C-alpha atoms as a printed R data frame, in Angstrom:
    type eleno elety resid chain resno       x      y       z
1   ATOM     1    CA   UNK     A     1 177.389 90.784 240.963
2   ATOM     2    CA   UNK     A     2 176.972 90.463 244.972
3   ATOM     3    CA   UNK     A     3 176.871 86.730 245.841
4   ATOM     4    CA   UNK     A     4 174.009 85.704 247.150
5   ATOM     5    CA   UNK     A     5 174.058 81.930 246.412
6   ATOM     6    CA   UNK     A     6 176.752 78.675 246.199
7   ATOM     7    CA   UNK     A     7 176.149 75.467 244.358
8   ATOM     8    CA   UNK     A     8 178.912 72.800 245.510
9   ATOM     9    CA   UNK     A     9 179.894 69.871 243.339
10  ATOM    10    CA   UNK     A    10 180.440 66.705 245.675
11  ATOM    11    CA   UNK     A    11 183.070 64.261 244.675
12  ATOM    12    CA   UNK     A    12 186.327 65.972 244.124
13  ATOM    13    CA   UNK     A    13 185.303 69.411 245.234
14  ATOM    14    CA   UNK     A    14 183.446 69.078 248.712
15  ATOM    15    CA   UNK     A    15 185.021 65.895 249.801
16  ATOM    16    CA   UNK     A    16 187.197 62.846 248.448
17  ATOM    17    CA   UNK     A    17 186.695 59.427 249.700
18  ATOM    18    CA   UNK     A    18 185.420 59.713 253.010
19  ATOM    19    CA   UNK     A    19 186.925 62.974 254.126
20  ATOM    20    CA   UNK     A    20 185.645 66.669 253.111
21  ATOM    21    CA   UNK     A    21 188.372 68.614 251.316
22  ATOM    22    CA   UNK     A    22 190.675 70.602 253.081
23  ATOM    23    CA   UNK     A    23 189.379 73.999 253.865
24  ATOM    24    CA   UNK     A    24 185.571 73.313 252.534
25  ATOM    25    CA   UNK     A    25 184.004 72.942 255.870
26  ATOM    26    CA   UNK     A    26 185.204 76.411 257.263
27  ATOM    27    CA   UNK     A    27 184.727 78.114 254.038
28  ATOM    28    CA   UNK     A    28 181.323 76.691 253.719
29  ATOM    29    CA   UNK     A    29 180.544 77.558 257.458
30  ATOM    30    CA   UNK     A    30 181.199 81.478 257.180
31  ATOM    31    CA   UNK     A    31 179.601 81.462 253.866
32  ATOM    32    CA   UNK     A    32 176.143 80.019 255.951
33  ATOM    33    CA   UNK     A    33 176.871 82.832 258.581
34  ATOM    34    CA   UNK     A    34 177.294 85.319 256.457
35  ATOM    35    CA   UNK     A    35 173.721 84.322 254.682
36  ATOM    36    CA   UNK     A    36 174.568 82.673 251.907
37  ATOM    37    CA   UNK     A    37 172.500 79.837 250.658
38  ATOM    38    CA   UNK     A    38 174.584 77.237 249.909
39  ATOM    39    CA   UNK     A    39 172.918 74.072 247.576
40  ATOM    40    CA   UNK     A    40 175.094 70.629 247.356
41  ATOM    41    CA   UNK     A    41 174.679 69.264 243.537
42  ATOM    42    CA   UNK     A    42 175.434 66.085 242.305
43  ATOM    43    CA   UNK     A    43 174.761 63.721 239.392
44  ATOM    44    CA   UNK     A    44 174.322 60.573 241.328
45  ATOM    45    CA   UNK     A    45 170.968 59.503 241.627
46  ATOM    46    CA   UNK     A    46 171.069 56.259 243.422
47  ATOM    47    CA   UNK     A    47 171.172 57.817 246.724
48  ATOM    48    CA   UNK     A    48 168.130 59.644 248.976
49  ATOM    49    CA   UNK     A    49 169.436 63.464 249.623
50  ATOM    50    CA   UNK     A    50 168.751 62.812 252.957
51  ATOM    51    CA   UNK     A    51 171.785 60.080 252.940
52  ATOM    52    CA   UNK     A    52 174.122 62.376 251.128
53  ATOM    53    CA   UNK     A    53 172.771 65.079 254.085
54  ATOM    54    CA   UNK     A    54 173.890 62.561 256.410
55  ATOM    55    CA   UNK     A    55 177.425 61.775 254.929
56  ATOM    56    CA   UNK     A    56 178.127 65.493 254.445
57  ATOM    57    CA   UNK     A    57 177.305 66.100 258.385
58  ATOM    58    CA   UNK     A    58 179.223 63.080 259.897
59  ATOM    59    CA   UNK     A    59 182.095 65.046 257.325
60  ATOM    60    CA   UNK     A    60 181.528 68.201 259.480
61  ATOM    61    CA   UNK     A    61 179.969 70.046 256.533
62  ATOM    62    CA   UNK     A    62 177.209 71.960 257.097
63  ATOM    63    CA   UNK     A    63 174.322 70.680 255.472
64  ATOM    64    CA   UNK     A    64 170.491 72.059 256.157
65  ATOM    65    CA   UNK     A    65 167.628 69.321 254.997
66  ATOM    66    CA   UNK     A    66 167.467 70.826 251.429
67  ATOM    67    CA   UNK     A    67 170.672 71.809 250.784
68  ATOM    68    CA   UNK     A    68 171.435 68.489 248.744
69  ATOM    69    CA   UNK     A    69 169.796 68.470 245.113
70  ATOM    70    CA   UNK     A    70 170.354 65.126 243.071
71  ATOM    71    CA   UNK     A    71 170.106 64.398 239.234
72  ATOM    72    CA   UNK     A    72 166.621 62.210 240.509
73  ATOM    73    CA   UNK     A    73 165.508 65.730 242.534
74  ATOM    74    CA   UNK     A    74 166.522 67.885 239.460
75  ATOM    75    CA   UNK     A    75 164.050 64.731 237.480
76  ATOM    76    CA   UNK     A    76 161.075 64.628 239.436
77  ATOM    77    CA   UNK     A    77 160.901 68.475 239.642
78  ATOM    78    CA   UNK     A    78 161.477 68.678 235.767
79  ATOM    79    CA   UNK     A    79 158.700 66.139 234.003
80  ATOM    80    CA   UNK     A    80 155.217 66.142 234.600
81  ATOM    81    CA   UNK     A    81 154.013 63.398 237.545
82  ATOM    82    CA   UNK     A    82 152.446 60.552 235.509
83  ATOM    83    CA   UNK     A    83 152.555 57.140 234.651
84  ATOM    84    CA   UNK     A    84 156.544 56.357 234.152
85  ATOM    85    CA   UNK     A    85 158.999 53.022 233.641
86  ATOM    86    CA   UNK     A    86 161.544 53.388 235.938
87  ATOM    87    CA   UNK     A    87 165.557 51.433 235.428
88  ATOM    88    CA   UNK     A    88 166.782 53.011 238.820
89  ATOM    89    CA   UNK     A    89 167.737 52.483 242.380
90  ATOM    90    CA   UNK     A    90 166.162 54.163 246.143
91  ATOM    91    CA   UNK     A    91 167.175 57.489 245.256
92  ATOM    92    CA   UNK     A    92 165.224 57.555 242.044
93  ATOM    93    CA   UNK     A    93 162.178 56.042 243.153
94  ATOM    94    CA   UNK     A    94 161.737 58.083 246.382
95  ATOM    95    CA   UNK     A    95 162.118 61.249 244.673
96  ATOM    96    CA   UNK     A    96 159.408 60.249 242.013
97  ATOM    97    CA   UNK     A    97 157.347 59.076 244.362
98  ATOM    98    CA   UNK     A    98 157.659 62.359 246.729
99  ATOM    99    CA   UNK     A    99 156.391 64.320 243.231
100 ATOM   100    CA   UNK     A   100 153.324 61.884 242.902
101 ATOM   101    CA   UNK     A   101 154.636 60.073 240.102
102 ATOM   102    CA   UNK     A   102 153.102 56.446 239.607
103 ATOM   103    CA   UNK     A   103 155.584 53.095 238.250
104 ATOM   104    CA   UNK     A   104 153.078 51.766 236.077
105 ATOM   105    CA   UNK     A   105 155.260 49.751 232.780
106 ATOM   106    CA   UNK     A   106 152.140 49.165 231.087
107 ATOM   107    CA   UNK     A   107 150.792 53.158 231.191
108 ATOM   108    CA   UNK     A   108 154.660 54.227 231.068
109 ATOM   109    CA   UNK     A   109 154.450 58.063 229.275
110 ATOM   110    CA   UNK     A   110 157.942 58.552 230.295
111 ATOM   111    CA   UNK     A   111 161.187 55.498 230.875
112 ATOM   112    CA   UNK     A   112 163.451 57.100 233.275
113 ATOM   113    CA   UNK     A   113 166.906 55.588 233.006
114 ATOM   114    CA   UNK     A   114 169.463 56.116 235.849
115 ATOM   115    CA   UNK     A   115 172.470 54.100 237.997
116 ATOM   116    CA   UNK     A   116 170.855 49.900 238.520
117 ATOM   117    CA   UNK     A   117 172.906 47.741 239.728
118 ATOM   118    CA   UNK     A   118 170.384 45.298 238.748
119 ATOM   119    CA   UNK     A   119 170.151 46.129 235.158
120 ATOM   120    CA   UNK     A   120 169.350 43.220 232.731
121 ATOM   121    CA   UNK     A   121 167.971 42.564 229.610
122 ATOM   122    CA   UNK     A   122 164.413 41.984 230.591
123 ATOM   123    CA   UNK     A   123 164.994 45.563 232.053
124 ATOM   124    CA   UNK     A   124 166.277 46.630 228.533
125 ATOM   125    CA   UNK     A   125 163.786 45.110 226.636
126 ATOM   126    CA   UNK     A   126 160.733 46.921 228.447
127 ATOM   127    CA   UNK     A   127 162.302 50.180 228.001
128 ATOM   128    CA   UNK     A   128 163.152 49.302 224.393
129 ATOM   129    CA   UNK     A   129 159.639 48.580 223.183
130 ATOM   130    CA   UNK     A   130 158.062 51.479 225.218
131 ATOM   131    CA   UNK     A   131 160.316 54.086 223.838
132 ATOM   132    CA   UNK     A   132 159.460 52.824 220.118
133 ATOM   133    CA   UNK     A   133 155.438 53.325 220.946
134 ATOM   134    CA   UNK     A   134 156.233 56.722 221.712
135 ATOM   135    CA   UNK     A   135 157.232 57.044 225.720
136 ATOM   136    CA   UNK     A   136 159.708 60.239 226.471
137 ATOM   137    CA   UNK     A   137 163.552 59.141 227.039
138 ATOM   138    CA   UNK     A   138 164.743 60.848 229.772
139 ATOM   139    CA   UNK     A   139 168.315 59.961 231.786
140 ATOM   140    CA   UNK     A   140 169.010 61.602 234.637
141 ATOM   141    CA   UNK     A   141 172.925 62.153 234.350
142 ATOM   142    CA   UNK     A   142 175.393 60.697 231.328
143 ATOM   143    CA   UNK     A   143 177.929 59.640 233.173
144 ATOM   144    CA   UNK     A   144 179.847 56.485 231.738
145 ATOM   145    CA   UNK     A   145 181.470 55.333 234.212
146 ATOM   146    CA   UNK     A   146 182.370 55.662 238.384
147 ATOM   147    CA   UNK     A   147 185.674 55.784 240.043
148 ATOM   148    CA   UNK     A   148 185.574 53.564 242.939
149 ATOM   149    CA   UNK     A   149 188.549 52.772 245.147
150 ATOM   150    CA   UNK     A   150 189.425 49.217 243.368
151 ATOM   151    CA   UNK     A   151 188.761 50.267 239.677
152 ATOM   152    CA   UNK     A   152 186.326 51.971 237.425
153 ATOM   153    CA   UNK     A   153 182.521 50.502 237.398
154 ATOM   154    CA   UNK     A   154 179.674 51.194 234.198
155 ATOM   155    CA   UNK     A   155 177.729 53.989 235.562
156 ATOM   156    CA   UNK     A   156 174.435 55.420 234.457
157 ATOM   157    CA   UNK     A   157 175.638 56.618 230.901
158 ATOM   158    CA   UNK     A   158 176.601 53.046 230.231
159 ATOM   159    CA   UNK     A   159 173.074 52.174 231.173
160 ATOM   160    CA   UNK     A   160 171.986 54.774 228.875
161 ATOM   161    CA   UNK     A   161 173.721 53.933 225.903
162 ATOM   162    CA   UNK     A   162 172.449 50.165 225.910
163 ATOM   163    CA   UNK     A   163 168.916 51.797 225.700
164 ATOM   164    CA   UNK     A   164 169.338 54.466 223.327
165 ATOM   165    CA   UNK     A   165 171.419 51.461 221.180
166 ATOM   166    CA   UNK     A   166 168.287 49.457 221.205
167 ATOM   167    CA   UNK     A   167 165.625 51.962 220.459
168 ATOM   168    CA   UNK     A   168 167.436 54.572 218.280
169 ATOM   169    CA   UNK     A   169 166.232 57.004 220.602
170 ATOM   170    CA   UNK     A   170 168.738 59.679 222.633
171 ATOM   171    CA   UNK     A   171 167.736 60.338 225.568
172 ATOM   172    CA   UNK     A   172 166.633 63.938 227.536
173 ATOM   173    CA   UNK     A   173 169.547 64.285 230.160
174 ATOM   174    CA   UNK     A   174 168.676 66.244 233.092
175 ATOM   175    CA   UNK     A   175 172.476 66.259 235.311
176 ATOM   176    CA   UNK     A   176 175.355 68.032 234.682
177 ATOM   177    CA   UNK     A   177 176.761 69.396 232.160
178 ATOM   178    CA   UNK     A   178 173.353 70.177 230.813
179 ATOM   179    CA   UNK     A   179 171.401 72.704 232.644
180 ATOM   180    CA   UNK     A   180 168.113 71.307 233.926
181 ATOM   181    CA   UNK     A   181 169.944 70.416 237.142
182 ATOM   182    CA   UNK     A   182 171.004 73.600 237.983
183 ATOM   183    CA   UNK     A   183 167.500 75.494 237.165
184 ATOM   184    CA   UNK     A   184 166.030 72.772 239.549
185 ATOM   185    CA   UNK     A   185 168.778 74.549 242.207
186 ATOM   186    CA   UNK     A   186 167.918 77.569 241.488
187 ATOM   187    CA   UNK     A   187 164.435 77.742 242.088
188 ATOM   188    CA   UNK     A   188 165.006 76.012 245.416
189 ATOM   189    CA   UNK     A   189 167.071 79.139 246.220
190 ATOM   190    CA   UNK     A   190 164.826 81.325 245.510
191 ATOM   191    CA   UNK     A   191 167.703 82.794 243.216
192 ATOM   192    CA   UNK     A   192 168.496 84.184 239.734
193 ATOM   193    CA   UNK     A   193 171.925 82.761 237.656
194 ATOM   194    CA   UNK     A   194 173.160 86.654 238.206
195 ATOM   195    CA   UNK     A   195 173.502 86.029 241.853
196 ATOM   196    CA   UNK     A   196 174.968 82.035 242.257
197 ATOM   197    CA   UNK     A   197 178.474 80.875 241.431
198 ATOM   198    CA   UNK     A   198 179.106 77.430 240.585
199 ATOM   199    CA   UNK     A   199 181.998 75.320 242.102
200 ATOM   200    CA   UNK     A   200 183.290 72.443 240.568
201 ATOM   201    CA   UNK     A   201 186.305 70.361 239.642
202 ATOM   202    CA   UNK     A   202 185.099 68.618 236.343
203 ATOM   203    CA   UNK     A   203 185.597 70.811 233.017
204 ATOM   204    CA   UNK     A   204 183.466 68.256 231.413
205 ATOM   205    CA   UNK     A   205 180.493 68.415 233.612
206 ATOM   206    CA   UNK     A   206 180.388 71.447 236.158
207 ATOM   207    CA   UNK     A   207 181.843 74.234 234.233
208 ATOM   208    CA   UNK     A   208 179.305 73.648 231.091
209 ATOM   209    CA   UNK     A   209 176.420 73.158 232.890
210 ATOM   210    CA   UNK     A   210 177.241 75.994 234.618
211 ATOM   211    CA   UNK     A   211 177.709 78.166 231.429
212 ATOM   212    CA   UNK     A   212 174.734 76.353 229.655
213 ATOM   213    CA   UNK     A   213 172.455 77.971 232.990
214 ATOM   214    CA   UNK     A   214 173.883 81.586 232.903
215 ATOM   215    CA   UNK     A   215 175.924 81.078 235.794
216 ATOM   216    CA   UNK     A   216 179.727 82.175 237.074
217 ATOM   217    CA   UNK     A   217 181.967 79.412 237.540
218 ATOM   218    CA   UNK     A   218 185.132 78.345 239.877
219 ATOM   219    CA   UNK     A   219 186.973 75.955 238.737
220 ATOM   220    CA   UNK     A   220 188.695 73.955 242.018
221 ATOM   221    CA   UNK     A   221 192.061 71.882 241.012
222 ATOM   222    CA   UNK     A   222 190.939 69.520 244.048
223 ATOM   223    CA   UNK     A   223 189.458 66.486 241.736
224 ATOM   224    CA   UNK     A   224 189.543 64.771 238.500
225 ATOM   225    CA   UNK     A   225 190.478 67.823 236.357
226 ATOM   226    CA   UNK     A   226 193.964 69.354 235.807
227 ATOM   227    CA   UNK     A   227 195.034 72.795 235.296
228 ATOM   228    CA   UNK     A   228 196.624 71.682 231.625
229 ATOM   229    CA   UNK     A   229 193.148 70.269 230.905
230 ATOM   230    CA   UNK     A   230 192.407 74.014 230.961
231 ATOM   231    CA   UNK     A   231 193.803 74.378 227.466
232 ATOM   232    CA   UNK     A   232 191.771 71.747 225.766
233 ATOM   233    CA   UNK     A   233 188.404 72.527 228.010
234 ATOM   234    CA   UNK     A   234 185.697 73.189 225.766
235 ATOM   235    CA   UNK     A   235 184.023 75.988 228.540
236 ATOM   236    CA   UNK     A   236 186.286 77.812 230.214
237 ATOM   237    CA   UNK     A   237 185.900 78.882 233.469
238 ATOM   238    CA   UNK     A   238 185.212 82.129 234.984
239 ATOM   239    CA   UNK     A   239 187.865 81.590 237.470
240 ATOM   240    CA   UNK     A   240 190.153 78.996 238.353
241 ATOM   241    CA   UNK     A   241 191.245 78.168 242.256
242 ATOM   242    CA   UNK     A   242 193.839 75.860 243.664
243 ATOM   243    CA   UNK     A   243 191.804 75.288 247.005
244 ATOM   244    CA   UNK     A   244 189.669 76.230 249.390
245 ATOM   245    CA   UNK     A   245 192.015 79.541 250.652
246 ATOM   246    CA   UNK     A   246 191.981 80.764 246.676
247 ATOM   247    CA   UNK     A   247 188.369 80.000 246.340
248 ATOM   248    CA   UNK     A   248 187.471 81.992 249.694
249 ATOM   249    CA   UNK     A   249 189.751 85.191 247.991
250 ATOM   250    CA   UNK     A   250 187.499 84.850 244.907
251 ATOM   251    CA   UNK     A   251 184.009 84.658 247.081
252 ATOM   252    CA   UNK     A   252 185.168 87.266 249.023
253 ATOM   253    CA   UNK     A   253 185.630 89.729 246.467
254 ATOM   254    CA   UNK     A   254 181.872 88.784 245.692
255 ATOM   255    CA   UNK     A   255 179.801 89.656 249.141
């Protein structure tokens, strides 16, 4: 294959906390020079791409205005714009509303479940009885739970679960590790799976989504998974990089 495309997890492979990962910004940087499209891809929907843009460039990152695809981006692009019931924050609701999608609970065709901090059971309850009369399930990532810097908080699989609990319904999931995300990427990249590779540092997420869309994966030991989680990992990874140095090796070989 001859690289002509990256898609770059966020948390744990582009930056940690509030600093960018050793190495990514320079490897990143040449990659842009040397014409590489480079796409940003994360499951968190709760914020605007334009914010993550922002956080990425006060990192140093380079970071163009649609380099950053979100589960809500990969959402909006996926369904059909229509009526929908909506349990989500900003990020969600802007990129609905950018696709000419209309909040309407009593017309709802489609409940749209993603990170709300303000999730209650009145909340629950709409969804409920509109997915039982027939309105599409969709969730825009699974992921249970977040790892903030004082503890671990429910995130939108948590949310999820309540709802597909109550209705009996599971849910289309559009992030990582299934694959609609990533063919939203691609088609903003004007790019085929044959000519992308996929960075990431979750085995449970990344790696299969990356598999699932026909795309090479590196796995980056800068995050949440281990190198002995290798052995158990259900999709194994194409290759397998310490850091940013090993990764650039790998790329290199690619161009």
């Amino acid at each position: 294959m001859k690289l002509k495309g990256l898609i770059l997890d966020l948390d744990g492979t582009v930056y940690r906390g509030s600093e960018a990962v050793p190495g990514a910004a320079e490897v990143i940087r040449d990659l842009h020079k040397r014409g590489v499209v480079i796409r940003y891809v994360t499951n968190r929907a709760n914020r605007p791409g334009y914010v993550v843009r922002d956080q990425l460039l006060g990192m140093g990152l380079d970071c163009g205005p649609d380099d950053v695809i979100t589960s809500s981006d990969a959402t909006a692009d996926y369904l059909k714009p229509g009526p929908v019931y909506v349990i989500g924050e900003l990020g969600l609701r802007e990129a609905l509303d950018a696709k000419g999608f209309v909040i309407d609970e009593k017309r709802a065709e489609a409940v749209i479940v993603s990170f709300d901090r303000e999730f209650n059971y009145a909340k629950l309850a709409v969804a409920t009885k509109l997915i039982s009369n027939g309105a599409r399930f969709v969730a825009t990532n699974p992921d249970r739970a977040l790892r903030l810097a004082d503890g671990i908080v429910p995130g939108t699989g948590s949310i999820v679960a309540a709802v597909a609990a109550a209705s009996g319904v599971e849910p289309l999931i559009i992030g990582k590790p299934e694959r609609l995300i990533f063919d939203t990427t691609l088609r903003s990249m004007g790019l085929t799976a044959d000519e992308v590779v996929a960075v990431g540092d979750n085995l449970d997420t990344d790696i299969p989504a990356g598999a699932a869309a026909g795309i090479r994966s590196a796995f980056i030991l800068t995050g949440i998974s281990t190198r002995e989680d290798l052995a158990t990992a259900k999709v194994q990874p194409d290759w397998t990089v310490a850091n940013y140095d090993e990764l650039r090796v790998v790329l290199e070989g690619l161009l």
